[in-house]
PDB file of C-alpha atoms in Angstrom:
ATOM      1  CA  UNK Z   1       0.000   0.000   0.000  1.00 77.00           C
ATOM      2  CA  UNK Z   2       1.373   3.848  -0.686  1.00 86.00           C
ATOM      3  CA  UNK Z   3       2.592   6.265   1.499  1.00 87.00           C
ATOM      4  CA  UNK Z   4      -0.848   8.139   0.954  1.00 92.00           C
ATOM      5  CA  UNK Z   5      -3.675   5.468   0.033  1.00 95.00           C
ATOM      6  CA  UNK Z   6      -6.849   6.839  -1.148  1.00 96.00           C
ATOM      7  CA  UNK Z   7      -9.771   4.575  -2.056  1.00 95.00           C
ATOM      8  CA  UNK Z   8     -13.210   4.522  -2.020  1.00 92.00           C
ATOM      9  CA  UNK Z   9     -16.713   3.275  -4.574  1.00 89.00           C
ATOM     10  CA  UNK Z  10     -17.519   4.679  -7.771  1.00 91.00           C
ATOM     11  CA  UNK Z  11     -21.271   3.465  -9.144  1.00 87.00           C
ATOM     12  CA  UNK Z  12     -22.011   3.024 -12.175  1.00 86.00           C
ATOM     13  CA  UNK Z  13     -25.793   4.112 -12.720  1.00 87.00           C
ATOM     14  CA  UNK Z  14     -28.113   4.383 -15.764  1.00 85.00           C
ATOM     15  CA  UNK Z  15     -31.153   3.340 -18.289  1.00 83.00           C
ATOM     16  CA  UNK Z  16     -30.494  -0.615 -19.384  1.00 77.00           C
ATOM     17  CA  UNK Z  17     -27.784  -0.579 -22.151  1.00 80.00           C
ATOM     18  CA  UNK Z  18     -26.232   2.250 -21.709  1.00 86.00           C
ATOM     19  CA  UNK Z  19     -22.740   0.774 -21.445  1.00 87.00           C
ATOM     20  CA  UNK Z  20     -22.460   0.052 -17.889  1.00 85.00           C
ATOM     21  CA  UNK Z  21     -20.379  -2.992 -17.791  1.00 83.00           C
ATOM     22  CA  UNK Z  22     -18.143  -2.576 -21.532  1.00 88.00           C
ATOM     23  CA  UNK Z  23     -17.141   0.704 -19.719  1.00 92.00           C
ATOM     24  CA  UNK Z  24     -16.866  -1.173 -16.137  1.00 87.00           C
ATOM     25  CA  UNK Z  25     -14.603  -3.959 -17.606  1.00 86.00           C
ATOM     26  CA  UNK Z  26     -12.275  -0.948 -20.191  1.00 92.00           C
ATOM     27  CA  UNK Z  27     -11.605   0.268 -16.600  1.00 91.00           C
ATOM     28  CA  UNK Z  28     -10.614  -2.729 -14.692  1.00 88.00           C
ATOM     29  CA  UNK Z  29      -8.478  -3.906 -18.190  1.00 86.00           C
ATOM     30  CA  UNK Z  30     -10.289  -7.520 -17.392  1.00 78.00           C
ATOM     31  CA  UNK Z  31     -13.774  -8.794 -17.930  1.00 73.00           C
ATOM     32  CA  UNK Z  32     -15.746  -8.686 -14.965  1.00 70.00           C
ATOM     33  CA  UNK Z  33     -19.326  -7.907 -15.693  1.00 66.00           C
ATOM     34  CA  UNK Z  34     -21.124  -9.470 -18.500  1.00 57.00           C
ATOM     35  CA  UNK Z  35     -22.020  -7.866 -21.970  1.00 57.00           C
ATOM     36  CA  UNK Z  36     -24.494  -8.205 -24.465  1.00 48.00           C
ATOM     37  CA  UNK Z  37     -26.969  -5.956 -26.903  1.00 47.00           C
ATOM     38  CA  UNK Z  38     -30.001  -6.867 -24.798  1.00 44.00           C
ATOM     39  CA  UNK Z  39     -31.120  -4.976 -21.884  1.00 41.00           C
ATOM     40  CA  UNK Z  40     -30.977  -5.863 -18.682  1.00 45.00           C
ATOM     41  CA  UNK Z  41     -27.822  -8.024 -18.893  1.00 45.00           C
ATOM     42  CA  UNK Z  42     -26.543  -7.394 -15.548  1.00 48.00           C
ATOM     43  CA  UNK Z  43     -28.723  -8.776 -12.577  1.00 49.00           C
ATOM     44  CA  UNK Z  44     -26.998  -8.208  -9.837  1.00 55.00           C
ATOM     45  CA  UNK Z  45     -24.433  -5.898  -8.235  1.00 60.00           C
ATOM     46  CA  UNK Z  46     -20.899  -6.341  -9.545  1.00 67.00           C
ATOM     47  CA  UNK Z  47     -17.522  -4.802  -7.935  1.00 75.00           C
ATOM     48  CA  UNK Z  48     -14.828  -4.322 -10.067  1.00 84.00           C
ATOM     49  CA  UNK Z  49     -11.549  -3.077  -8.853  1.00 89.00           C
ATOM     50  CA  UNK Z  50      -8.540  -1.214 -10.304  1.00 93.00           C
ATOM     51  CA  UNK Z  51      -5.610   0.515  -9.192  1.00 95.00           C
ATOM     52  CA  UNK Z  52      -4.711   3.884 -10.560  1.00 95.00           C
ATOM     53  CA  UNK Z  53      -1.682   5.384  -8.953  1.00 94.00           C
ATOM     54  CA  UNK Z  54      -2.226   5.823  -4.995  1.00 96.00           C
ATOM     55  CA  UNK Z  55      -5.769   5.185  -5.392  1.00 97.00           C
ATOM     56  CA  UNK Z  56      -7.710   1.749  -5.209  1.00 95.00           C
ATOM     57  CA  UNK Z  57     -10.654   2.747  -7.343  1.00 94.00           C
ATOM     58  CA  UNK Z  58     -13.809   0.232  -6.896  1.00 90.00           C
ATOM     59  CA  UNK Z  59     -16.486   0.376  -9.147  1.00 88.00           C
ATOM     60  CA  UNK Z  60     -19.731  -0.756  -8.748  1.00 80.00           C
ATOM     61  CA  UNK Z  61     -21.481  -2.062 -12.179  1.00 70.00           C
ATOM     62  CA  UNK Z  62     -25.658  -1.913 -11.077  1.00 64.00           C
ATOM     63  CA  UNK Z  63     -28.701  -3.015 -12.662  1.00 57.00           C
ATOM     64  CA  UNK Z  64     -29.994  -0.701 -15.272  1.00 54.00           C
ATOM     65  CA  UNK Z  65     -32.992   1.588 -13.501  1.00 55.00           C
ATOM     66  CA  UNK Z  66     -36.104   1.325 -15.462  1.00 50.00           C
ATOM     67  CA  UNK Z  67     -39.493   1.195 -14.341  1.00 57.00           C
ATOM     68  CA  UNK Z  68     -40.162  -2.184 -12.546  1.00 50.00           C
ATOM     69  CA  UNK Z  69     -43.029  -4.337 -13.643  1.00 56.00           C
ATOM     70  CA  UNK Z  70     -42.086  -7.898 -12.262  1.00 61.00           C
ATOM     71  CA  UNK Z  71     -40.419  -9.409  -8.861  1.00 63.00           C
ATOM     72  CA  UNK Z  72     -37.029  -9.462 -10.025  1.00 63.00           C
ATOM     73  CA  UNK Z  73     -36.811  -6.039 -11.840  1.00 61.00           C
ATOM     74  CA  UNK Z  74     -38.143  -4.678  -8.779  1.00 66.00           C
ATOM     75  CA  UNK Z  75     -35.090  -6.037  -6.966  1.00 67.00           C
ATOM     76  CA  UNK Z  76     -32.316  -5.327  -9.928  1.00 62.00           C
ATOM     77  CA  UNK Z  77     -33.574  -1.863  -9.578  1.00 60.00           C
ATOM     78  CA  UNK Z  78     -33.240  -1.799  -5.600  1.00 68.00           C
ATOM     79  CA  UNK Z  79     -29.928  -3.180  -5.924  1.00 65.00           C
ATOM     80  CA  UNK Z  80     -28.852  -0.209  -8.647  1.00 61.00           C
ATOM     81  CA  UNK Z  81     -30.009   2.193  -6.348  1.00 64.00           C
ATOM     82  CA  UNK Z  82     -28.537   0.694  -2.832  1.00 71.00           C
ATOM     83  CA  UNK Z  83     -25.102   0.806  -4.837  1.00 62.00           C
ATOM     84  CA  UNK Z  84     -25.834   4.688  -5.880  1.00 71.00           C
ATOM     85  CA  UNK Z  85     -26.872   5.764  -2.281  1.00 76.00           C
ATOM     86  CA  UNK Z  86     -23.438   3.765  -0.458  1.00 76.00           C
ATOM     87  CA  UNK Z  87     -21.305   5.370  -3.357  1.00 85.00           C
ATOM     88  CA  UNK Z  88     -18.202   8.569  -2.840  1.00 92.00           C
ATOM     89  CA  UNK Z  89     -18.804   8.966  -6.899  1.00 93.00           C
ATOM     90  CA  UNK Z  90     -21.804   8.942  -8.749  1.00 92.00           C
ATOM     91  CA  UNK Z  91     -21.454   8.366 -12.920  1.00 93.00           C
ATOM     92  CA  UNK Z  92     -24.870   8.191 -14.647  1.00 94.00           C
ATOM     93  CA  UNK Z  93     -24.446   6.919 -18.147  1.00 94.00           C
ATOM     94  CA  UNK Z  94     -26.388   7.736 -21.033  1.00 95.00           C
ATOM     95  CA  UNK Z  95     -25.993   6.647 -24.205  1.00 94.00           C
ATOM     96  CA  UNK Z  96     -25.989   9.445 -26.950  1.00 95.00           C
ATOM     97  CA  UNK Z  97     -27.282   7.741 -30.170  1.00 93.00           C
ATOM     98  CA  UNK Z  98     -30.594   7.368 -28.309  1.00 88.00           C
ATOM     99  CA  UNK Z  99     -30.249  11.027 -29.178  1.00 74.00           C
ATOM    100  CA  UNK Z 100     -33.341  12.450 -26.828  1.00 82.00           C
ATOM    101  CA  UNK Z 101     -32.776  12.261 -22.982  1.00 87.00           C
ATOM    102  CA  UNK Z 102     -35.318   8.742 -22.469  1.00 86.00           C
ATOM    103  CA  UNK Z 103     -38.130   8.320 -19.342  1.00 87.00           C
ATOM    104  CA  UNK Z 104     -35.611   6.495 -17.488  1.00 85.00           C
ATOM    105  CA  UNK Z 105     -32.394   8.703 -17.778  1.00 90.00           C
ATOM    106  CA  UNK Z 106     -34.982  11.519 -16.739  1.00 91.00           C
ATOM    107  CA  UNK Z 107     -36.585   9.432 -13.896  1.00 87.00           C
ATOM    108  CA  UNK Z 108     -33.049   9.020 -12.412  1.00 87.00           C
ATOM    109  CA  UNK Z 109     -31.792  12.644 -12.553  1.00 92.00           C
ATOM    110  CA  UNK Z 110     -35.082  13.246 -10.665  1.00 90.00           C
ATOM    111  CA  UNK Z 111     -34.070  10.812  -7.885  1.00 86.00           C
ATOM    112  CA  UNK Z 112     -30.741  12.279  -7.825  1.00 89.00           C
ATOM    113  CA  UNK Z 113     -32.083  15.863  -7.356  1.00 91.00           C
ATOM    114  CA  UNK Z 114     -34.427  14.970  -4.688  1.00 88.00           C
ATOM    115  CA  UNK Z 115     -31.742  13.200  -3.025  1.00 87.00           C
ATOM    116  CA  UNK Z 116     -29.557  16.563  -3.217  1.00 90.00           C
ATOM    117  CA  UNK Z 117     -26.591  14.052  -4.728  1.00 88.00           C
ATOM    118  CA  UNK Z 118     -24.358  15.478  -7.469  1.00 93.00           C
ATOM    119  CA  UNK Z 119     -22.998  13.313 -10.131  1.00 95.00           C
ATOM    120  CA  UNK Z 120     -20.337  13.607 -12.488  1.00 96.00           C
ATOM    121  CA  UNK Z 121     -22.150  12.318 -16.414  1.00 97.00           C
ATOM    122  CA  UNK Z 122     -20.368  10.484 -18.358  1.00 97.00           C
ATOM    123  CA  UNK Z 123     -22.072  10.372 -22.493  1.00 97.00           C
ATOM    124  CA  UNK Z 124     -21.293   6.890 -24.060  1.00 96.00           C
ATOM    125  CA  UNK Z 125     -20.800   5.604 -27.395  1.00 95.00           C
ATOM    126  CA  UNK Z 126     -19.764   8.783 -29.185  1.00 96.00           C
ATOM    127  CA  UNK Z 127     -18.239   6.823 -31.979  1.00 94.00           C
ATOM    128  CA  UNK Z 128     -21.772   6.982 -32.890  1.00 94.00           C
ATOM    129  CA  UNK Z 129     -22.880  10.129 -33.498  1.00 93.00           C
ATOM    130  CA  UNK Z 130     -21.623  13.383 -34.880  1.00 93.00           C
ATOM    131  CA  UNK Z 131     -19.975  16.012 -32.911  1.00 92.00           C
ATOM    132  CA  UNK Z 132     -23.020  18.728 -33.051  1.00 92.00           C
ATOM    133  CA  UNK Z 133     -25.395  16.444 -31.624  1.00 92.00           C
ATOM    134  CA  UNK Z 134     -23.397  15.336 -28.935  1.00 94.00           C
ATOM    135  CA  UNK Z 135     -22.828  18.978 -27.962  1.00 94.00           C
ATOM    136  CA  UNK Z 136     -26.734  19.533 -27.674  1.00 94.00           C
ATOM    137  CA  UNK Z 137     -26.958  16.672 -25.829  1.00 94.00           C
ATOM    138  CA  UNK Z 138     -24.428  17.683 -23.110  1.00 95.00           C
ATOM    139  CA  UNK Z 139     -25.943  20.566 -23.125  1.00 95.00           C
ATOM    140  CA  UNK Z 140     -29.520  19.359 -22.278  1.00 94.00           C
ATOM    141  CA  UNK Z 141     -27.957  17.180 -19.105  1.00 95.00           C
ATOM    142  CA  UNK Z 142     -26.079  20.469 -18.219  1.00 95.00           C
ATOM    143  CA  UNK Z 143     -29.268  22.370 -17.283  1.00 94.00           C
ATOM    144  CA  UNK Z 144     -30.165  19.835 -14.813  1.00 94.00           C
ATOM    145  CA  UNK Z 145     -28.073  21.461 -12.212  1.00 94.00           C
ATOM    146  CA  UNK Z 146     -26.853  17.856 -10.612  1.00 95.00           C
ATOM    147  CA  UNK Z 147     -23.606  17.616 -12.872  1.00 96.00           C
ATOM    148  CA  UNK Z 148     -20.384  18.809 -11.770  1.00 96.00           C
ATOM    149  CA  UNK Z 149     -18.798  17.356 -14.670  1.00 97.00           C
ATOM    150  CA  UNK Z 150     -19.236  15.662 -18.403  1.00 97.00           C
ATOM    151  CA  UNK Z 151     -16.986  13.228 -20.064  1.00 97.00           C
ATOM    152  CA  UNK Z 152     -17.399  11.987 -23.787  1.00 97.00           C
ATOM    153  CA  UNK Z 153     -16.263   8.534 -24.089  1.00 97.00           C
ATOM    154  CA  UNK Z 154     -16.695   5.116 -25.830  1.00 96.00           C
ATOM    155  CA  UNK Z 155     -16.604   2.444 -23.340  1.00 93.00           C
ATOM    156  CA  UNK Z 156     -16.460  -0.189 -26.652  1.00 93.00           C
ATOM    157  CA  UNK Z 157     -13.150   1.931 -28.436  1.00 95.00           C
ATOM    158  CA  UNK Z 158     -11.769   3.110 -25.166  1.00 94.00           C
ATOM    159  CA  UNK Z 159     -11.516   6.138 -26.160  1.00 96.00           C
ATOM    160  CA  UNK Z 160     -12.010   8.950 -23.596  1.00 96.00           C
ATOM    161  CA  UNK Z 161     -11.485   5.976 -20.816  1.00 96.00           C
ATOM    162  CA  UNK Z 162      -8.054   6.627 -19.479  1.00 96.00           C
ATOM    163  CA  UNK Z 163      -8.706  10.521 -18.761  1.00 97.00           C
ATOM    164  CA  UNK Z 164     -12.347   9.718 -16.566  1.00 97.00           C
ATOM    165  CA  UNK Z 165     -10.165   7.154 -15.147  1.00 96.00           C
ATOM    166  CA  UNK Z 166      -7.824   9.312 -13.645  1.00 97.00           C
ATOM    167  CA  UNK Z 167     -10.343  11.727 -12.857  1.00 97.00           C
ATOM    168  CA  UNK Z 168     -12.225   9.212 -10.933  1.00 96.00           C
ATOM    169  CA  UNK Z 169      -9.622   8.327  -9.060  1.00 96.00           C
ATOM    170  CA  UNK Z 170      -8.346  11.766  -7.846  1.00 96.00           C
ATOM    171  CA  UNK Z 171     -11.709  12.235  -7.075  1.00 94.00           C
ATOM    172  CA  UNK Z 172     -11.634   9.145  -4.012  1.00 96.00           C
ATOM    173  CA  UNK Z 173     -11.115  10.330  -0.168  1.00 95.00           C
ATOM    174  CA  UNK Z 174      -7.911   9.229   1.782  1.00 96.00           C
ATOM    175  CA  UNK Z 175      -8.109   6.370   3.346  1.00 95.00           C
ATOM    176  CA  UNK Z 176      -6.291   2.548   2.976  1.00 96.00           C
ATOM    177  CA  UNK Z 177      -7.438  -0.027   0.282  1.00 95.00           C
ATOM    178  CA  UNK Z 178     -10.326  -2.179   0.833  1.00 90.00           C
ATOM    179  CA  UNK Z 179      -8.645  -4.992  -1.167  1.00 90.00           C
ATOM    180  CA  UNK Z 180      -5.464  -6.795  -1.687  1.00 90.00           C
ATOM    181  CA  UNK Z 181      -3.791  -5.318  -4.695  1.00 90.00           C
ATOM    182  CA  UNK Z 182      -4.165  -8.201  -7.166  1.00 86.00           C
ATOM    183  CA  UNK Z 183      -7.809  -8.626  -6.808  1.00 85.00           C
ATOM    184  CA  UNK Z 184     -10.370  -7.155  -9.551  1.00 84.00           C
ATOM    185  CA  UNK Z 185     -13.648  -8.424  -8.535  1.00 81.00           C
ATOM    186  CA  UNK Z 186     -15.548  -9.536  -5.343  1.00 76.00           C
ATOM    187  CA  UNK Z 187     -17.621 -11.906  -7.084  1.00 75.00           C
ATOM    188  CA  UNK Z 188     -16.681 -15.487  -6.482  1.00 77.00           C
ATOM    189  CA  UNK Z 189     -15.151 -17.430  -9.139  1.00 83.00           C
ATOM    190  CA  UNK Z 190     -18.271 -20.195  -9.427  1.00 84.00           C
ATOM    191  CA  UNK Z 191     -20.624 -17.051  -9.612  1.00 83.00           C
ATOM    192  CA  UNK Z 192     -18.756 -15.323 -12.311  1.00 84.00           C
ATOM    193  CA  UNK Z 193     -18.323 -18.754 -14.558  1.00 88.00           C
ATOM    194  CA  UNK Z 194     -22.246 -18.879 -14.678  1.00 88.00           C
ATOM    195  CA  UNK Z 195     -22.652 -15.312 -15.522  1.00 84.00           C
ATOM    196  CA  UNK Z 196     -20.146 -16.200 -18.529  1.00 87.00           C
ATOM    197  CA  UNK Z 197     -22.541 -19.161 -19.823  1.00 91.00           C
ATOM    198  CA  UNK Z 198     -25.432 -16.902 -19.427  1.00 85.00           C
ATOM    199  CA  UNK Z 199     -23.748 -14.232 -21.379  1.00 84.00           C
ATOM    200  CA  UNK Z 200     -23.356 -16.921 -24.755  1.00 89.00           C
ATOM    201  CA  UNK Z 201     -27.265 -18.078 -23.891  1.00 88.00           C
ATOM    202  CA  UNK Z 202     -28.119 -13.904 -24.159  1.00 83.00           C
ATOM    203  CA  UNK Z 203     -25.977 -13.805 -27.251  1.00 83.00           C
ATOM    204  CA  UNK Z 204     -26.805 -16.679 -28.965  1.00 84.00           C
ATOM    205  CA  UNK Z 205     -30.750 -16.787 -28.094  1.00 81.00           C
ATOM    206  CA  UNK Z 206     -31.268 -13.059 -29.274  1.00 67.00           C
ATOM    207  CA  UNK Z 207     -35.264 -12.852 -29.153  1.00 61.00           C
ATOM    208  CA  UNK Z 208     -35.837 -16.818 -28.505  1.00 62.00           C
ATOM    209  CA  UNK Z 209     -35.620 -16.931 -25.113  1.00 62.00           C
ATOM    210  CA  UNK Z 210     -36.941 -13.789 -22.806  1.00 53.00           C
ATOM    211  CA  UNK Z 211     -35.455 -13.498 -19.254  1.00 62.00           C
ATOM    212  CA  UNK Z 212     -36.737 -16.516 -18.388  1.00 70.00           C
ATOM    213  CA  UNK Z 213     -33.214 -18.701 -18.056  1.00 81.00           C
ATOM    214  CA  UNK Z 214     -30.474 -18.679 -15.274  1.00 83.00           C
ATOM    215  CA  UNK Z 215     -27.565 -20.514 -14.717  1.00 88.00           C
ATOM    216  CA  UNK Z 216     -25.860 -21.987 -11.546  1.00 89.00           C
ATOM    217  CA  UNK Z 217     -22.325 -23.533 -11.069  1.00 91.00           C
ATOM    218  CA  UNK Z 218     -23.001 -26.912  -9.418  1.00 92.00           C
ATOM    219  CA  UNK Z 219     -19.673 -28.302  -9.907  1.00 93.00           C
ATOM    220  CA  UNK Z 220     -16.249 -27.114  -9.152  1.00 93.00           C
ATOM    221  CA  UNK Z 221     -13.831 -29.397  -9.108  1.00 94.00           C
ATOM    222  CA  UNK Z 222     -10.001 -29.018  -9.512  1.00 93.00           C
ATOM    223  CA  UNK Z 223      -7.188 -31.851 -10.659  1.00 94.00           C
ATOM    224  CA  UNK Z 224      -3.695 -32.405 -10.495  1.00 93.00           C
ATOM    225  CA  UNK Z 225      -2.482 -31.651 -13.969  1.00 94.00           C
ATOM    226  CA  UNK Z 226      -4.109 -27.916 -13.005  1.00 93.00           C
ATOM    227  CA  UNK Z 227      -6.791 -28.082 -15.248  1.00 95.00           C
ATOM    228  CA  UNK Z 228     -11.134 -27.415 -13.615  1.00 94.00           C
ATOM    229  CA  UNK Z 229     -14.085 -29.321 -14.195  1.00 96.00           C
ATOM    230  CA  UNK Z 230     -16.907 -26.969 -14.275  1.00 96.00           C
ATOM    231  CA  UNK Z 231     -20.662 -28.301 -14.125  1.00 97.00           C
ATOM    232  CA  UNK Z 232     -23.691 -26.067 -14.911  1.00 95.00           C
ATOM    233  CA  UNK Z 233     -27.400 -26.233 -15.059  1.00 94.00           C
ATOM    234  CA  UNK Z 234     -29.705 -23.747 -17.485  1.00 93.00           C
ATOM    235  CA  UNK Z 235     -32.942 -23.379 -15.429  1.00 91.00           C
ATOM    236  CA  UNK Z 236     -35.891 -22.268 -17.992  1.00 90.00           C
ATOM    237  CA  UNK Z 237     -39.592 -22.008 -17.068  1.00 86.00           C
ATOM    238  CA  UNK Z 238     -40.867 -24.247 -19.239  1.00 88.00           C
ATOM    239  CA  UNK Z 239     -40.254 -27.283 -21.544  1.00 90.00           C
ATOM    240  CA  UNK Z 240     -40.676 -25.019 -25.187  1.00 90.00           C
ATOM    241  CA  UNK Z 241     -37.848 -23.295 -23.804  1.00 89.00           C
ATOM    242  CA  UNK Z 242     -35.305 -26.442 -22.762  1.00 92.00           C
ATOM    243  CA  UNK Z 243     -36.275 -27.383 -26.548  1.00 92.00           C
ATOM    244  CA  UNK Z 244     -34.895 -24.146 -27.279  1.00 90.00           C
ATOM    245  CA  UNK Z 245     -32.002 -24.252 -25.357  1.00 92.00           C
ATOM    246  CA  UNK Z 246     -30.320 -27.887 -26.307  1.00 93.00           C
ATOM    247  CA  UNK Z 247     -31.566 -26.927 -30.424  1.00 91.00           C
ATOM    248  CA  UNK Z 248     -32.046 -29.321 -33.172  1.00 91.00           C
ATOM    249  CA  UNK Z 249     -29.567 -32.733 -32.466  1.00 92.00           C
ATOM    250  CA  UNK Z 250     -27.915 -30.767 -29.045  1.00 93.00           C
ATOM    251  CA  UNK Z 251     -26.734 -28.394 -31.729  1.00 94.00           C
ATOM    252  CA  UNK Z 252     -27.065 -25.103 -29.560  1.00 92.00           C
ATOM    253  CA  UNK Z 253     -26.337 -26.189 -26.161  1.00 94.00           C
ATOM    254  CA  UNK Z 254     -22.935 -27.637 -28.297  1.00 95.00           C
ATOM    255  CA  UNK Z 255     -22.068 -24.032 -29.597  1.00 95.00           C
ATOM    256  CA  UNK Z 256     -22.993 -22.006 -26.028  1.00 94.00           C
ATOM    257  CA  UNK Z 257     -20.758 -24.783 -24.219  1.00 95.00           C
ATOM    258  CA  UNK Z 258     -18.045 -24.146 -26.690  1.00 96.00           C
ATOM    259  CA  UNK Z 259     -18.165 -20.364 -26.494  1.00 95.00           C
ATOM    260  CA  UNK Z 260     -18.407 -20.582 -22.591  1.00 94.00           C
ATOM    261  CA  UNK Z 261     -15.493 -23.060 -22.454  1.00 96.00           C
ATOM    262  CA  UNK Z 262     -13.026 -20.629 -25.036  1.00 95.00           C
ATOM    263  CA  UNK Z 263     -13.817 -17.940 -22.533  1.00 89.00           C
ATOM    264  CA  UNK Z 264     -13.704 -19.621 -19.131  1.00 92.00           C
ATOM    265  CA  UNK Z 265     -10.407 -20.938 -20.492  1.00 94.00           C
ATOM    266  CA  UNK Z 266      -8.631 -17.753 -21.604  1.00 89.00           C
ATOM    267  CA  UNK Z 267      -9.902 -15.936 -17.925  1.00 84.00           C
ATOM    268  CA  UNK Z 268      -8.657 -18.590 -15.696  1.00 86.00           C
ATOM    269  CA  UNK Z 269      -5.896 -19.733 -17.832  1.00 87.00           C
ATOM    270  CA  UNK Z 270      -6.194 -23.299 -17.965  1.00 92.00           C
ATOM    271  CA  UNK Z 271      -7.881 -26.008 -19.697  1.00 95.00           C
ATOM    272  CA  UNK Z 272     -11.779 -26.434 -18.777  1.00 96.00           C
ATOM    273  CA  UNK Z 273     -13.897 -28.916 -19.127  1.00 96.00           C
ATOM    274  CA  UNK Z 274     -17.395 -27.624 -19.135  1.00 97.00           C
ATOM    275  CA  UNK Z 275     -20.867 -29.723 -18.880  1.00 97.00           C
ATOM    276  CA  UNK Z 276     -24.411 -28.111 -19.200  1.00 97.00           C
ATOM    277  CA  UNK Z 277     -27.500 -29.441 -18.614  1.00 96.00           C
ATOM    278  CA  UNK Z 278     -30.616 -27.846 -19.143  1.00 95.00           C
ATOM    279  CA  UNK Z 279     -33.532 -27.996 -16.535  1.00 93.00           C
ATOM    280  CA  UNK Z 280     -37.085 -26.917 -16.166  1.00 92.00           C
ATOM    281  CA  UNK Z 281     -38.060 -25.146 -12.677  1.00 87.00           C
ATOM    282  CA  UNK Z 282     -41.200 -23.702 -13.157  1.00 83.00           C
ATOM    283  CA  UNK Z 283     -41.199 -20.014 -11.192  1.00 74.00           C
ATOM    284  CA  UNK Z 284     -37.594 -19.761 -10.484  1.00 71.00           C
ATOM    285  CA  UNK Z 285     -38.098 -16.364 -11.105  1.00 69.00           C
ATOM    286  CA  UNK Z 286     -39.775 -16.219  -7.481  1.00 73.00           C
ATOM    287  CA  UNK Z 287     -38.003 -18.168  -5.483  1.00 73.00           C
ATOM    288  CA  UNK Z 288     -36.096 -16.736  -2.527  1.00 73.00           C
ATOM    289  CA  UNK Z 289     -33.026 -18.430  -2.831  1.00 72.00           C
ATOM    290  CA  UNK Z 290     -32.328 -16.949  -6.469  1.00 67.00           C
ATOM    291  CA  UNK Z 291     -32.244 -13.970  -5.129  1.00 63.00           C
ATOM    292  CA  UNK Z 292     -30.308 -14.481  -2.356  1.00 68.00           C
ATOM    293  CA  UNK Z 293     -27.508 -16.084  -4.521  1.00 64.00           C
ATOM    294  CA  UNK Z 294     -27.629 -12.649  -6.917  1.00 61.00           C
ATOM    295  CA  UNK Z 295     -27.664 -10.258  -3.028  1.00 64.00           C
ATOM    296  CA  UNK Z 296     -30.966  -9.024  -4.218  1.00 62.00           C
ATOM    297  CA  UNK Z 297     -34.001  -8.347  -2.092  1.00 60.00           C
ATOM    298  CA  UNK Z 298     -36.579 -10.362  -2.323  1.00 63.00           C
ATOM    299  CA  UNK Z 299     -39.298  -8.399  -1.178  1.00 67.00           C
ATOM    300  CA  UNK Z 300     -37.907  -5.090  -2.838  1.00 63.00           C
ATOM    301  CA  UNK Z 301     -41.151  -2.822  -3.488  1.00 62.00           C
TER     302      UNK Z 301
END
């Protein structure tokens, strides 16, 4: 640890898919959080951590905030906000080839002004649009009075990353690091393996399969030679969607495994052997102990 230590939480806060976890994992330089087009990727609260100079810099990769309709959004958006309210730094990210500010972007500047937080913005994906637009953009989140600062970046390029990064982190209070130096994430290594396979399933399944699938680690077993066995079940709701799952001849369940296994084996640097199974439980989507294995509230209102 330096002479002069500073650390402390940064969250990450915004509408689903505006970049949360691409930019989360640019600033750790490892994958930590999952990615993929569709919304609502992330369920749970995710840590990442980095070091930038005398500063341990943790990040905290939330839910996006939208307006609830079911159980478990209810609790993903609980979970977003617990991580906003515990948080020294407060990033809201928007993504700027939506072009107009949406309902939920607004809905959480709202919450932050009746909480009397400020909030540094940070515009994503400017690869994507030209410069004038981005400038009336800025310009529209300027007038809400909670920013004390606005960074243009592309979390998917990198560009713009390194300079927030050090911004962020001379930004943190004094005070010693919360984690050994070598660690990046707080999530165990069985949890983040799942949230890998379910990662392929979002990617491969596009539409085909709603938020109705999960995936657990069952197995974890280590050999001599160095290499991991890793066992996993796909909970879906219903037997249409197992069908959809394991594809025509096991096809599909063959590819996701594969895809899973190539990137399971490149983070944890050794070989993997990976099994899935695919199971129906029928309302997993309201059972306690889900949530308890994501740290979301159950009962979140």
């Amino acid at each position: 640890m330096p002479d002069n230590p500073r650390c402390g939480f940064i969250a990450l806060v915004g509408a689903p898919n505006a970049g949360k976890s691409t930019l989360l994992n640019a600033m750790i330089g490892s994958k930590v959080s999952i990615v993929s087009p569709k919304v609502q990727t992330t369920r749970t609260r995710v840590l990442g951590i980095t070091i930038q100079g005398d500063a341990q810099m943790i990040f905290v990769d939330t839910p996006g905030i939208f307006k609830p309709k079911r159980r478990l959004d209810r609790a993903m958006v609980a979970a977003a906000w617990q991580g906003a309210e515990d948080a020294d730094v407060i990033g809201v990210l928007y993504d700027v080839s939506r072009r107009s500010i949406d309902e939920d972007t607004r809905s959480i500047v709202a919450r932050l002004k009746e909480q009397g937080r400020e909030a540094i913005l940070i515009l994503n994906k400017i690869d994507l649009v030209k410069r004038d637009v981005l400038l009336g953009i800025a310009d529209a989140f300027r007038q809400e009075g909670i920013f004390s600062d606005i960074f243009m970046v592309s979390a998917f390029t990198e560009d713009g990353v390194a300079h927030l990064k050090q911004f962020l982190a001379d930004r943190l209070p004094d005070g010693p690091w919360h984690f050994p130096e070598d660690q990046i994430s707080d999530m165990p290594m069985r949890l983040l393996a799942a949230e890998i396979t379910r990662e392929k399933l979002f990617l491969q399944l596009h539409q085909e399969l709603p938020y109705s699938a999960t995936v657990e680690t069952e197995v974890w077993e280590e050999f001599e030679d160095g290499s991991v066995k890793i066992s996993q079940v796909i909970f879906v709701q219903r037997e249409s969607q197992k069908a959809i799952v394991l594809g025509k001849g096991g096809q599909r369940i063959k590819a996701l495994g594969s895809a899973a296994r190539s990137e399971l084996t490149h983070m944890l640097e050794r070989r993997v052997h990976l099994i899935l199974f695919v199971k129906v439980r029928e309302g997993w989507v309201d059972d306690p102990e889900r949530y308890s294995a994501w740290g979301l509230d159950f009962g979140a209102s």
